[in-house]
mmCIF file of N, CA and C in Angstrom:
data_model
loop_
_atom_site.group_PDB
_atom_site.id
_atom_site.type_symbol
_atom_site.label_atom_id
_atom_site.label_comp_id
_atom_site.label_asym_id
_atom_site.label_seq_id
_atom_site.Cartn_x
_atom_site.Cartn_y
_atom_site.Cartn_z
ATOM 1 N N UNK A 194 0.923 -1.329 0.048
ATOM 2 C CA UNK A 194 0.031 -0.022 -0.076
ATOM 3 C C UNK A 194 0.741 0.994 -0.035
ATOM 4 N N UNK A 195 2.086 1.117 0.552
ATOM 5 C CA UNK A 195 2.737 2.546 0.743
ATOM 6 C C UNK A 195 3.557 2.933 -0.450
ATOM 7 N N UNK A 196 3.565 1.853 -1.595
ATOM 8 C CA UNK A 196 4.274 2.067 -2.833
ATOM 9 C C UNK A 196 3.082 2.439 -3.694
ATOM 10 N N UNK A 197 1.917 2.218 -3.503
ATOM 11 C CA UNK A 197 0.783 2.510 -4.291
ATOM 12 C C UNK A 197 0.384 3.953 -4.310
ATOM 13 N N UNK A 198 0.490 4.455 -3.161
ATOM 14 C CA UNK A 198 0.012 5.951 -3.295
ATOM 15 C C UNK A 198 1.059 7.010 -3.870
ATOM 16 N N UNK A 199 2.320 6.832 -3.529
ATOM 17 C CA UNK A 199 3.179 7.601 -4.160
ATOM 18 C C UNK A 199 3.221 7.545 -6.051
ATOM 19 N N UNK A 200 2.917 6.370 -6.208
ATOM 20 C CA UNK A 200 2.694 6.209 -8.002
ATOM 21 C C UNK A 200 1.497 6.665 -8.399
ATOM 22 N N UNK A 201 0.494 6.593 -7.666
ATOM 23 C CA UNK A 201 -0.889 7.072 -7.916
ATOM 24 C C UNK A 201 -0.883 8.537 -8.026
ATOM 25 N N UNK A 202 0.000 9.155 -7.158
ATOM 26 C CA UNK A 202 0.089 10.619 -7.197
ATOM 27 C C UNK A 202 0.977 11.275 -8.320
ATOM 28 N N UNK A 203 2.020 10.319 -8.583
ATOM 29 C CA UNK A 203 2.545 10.474 -9.777
ATOM 30 C C UNK A 203 1.782 10.508 -11.196
ATOM 31 N N UNK A 204 0.797 9.589 -11.093
ATOM 32 C CA UNK A 204 0.251 9.605 -12.358
ATOM 33 C C UNK A 204 -0.798 10.211 -12.387
ATOM 34 N N UNK A 205 -1.521 10.644 -11.262
ATOM 35 C CA UNK A 205 -2.409 12.036 -11.265
ATOM 36 C C UNK A 205 -1.921 13.257 -11.959
ATOM 37 N N UNK A 206 -0.434 13.483 -11.395
ATOM 38 C CA UNK A 206 0.116 14.675 -11.614
ATOM 39 C C UNK A 206 0.360 14.540 -13.349
ATOM 40 N N UNK A 207 0.664 13.447 -13.919
ATOM 41 C CA UNK A 207 0.723 13.407 -15.374
ATOM 42 C C UNK A 207 -0.407 13.791 -15.875
ATOM 43 N N UNK A 208 -1.324 12.968 -15.550
ATOM 44 C CA UNK A 208 -2.498 13.637 -16.052
ATOM 45 C C UNK A 208 -2.938 15.067 -16.053
ATOM 46 N N UNK A 209 -2.750 15.500 -15.065
ATOM 47 C CA UNK A 209 -3.130 16.663 -14.836
ATOM 48 C C UNK A 209 -2.324 17.922 -15.612
ATOM 49 N N UNK A 210 -0.927 17.251 -15.856
ATOM 50 C CA UNK A 210 0.026 18.168 -16.624
ATOM 51 C C UNK A 210 -0.499 18.180 -18.184
ATOM 52 N N UNK A 211 -0.950 16.692 -18.421
ATOM 53 C CA UNK A 211 -1.105 16.751 -19.924
ATOM 54 C C UNK A 211 -2.362 17.318 -20.425
ATOM 55 N N UNK A 212 -3.411 17.251 -19.447
ATOM 56 C CA UNK A 212 -4.645 18.067 -19.548
ATOM 57 C C UNK A 212 -4.164 19.747 -19.775
ATOM 58 N N UNK A 213 -3.492 20.217 -19.008
ATOM 59 C CA UNK A 213 -3.010 21.658 -19.004
ATOM 60 C C UNK A 213 -2.392 21.831 -20.295
ATOM 61 N N UNK A 214 -1.591 20.932 -20.778
ATOM 62 C CA UNK A 214 -0.881 21.300 -22.212
ATOM 63 C C UNK A 214 -1.997 20.985 -23.139
ATOM 64 N N UNK A 215 -2.710 20.275 -23.128
ATOM 65 C CA UNK A 215 -3.657 20.027 -24.181
ATOM 66 C C UNK A 215 -4.724 21.355 -24.719
ATOM 67 N N UNK A 216 -4.772 21.892 -23.138
ATOM 68 C CA UNK A 216 -5.615 23.106 -23.251
ATOM 69 C C UNK A 216 -5.051 24.180 -23.618
ATOM 70 N N UNK A 217 -3.683 24.228 -23.630
ATOM 71 C CA UNK A 217 -3.034 25.507 -24.138
ATOM 72 C C UNK A 217 -2.708 26.516 -22.520
ATOM 73 N N UNK A 218 -3.006 25.867 -21.641
ATOM 74 C CA UNK A 218 -2.372 26.758 -20.318
ATOM 75 C C UNK A 218 -0.954 26.819 -20.133
ATOM 76 N N UNK A 219 -0.229 26.081 -20.543
ATOM 77 C CA UNK A 219 0.956 26.318 -20.590
ATOM 78 C C UNK A 219 1.643 27.826 -21.316
ATOM 79 N N UNK A 220 1.141 28.272 -22.086
ATOM 80 C CA UNK A 220 1.047 29.749 -23.020
ATOM 81 C C UNK A 220 0.572 30.639 -22.010
ATOM 82 N N UNK A 221 -0.202 30.496 -21.404
ATOM 83 C CA UNK A 221 -0.877 31.325 -20.530
ATOM 84 C C UNK A 221 -0.170 31.905 -19.563
ATOM 85 N N UNK A 222 0.534 30.571 -18.775
ATOM 86 C CA UNK A 222 1.391 30.417 -17.521
ATOM 87 C C UNK A 222 2.749 30.946 -18.134
ATOM 88 N N UNK A 223 3.220 30.743 -19.093
ATOM 89 C CA UNK A 223 4.669 31.467 -19.695
ATOM 90 C C UNK A 223 4.508 32.974 -19.938
ATOM 91 N N UNK A 224 3.052 33.171 -20.284
ATOM 92 C CA UNK A 224 3.140 34.892 -20.476
ATOM 93 C C UNK A 224 3.390 35.849 -19.251
ATOM 94 N N UNK A 225 2.349 35.116 -18.144
ATOM 95 C CA UNK A 225 2.172 35.564 -16.857
ATOM 96 C C UNK A 225 3.751 35.826 -16.352
ATOM 97 N N UNK A 226 4.451 34.610 -16.617
ATOM 98 C CA UNK A 226 5.448 34.654 -15.810
ATOM 99 C C UNK A 226 6.747 35.799 -16.479
ATOM 100 N N UNK A 227 6.617 35.641 -17.726
ATOM 101 C CA UNK A 227 7.590 36.790 -18.421
ATOM 102 C C UNK A 227 7.342 38.216 -18.169
ATOM 103 N N UNK A 228 5.621 38.455 -18.006
ATOM 104 C CA UNK A 228 5.248 39.846 -17.400
ATOM 105 C C UNK A 228 5.839 40.150 -15.991
ATOM 106 N N UNK A 229 5.550 39.109 -15.205
ATOM 107 C CA UNK A 229 6.157 39.216 -13.664
ATOM 108 C C UNK A 229 7.388 39.538 -13.663
ATOM 109 N N UNK A 230 8.334 38.865 -14.556
ATOM 110 C CA UNK A 230 9.971 38.852 -14.493
ATOM 111 C C UNK A 230 9.894 40.456 -15.166
ATOM 112 N N UNK A 231 9.486 40.754 -15.923
ATOM 113 C CA UNK A 231 9.861 42.219 -16.506
ATOM 114 C C UNK A 231 9.547 43.051 -15.661
ATOM 115 N N UNK A 232 8.397 43.097 -14.780
ATOM 116 C CA UNK A 232 8.070 44.087 -14.038
ATOM 117 C C UNK A 232 8.997 44.113 -12.729
ATOM 118 N N UNK A 233 9.682 42.810 -12.123
ATOM 119 C CA UNK A 233 10.635 42.952 -11.380
ATOM 120 C C UNK A 233 11.916 43.616 -11.579
ATOM 121 N N UNK A 234 12.231 43.503 -12.885
ATOM 122 C CA UNK A 234 13.761 43.983 -13.099
ATOM 123 C C UNK A 234 13.373 45.783 -14.039
ATOM 124 N N UNK A 235 12.223 45.799 -13.623
ATOM 125 C CA UNK A 235 11.887 47.126 -14.248
ATOM 126 C C UNK A 235 11.517 47.573 -15.586
ATOM 127 N N UNK A 236 11.604 46.518 -16.516
ATOM 128 C CA UNK A 236 11.384 46.903 -17.828
ATOM 129 C C UNK A 236 9.830 46.878 -18.361
ATOM 130 N N UNK A 237 8.919 46.479 -17.455
ATOM 131 C CA UNK A 237 7.575 46.144 -17.996
ATOM 132 C C UNK A 237 6.661 47.530 -17.311
#
C-alpha cells in the first residue's frame, strides 16, 4: 500500500499536466511569468 500511493500521485500529476498542455494553459502561464519577471527588473 505504501508504494501505491506515491505512484498514484505521480500518475495523477502526469494526467493533470497533460490536460493543461492540451488546453493551452502552458502558454498562458509562460506569458504571466514573463510579465512578472519584466516588472521585477523594471522593464515592463
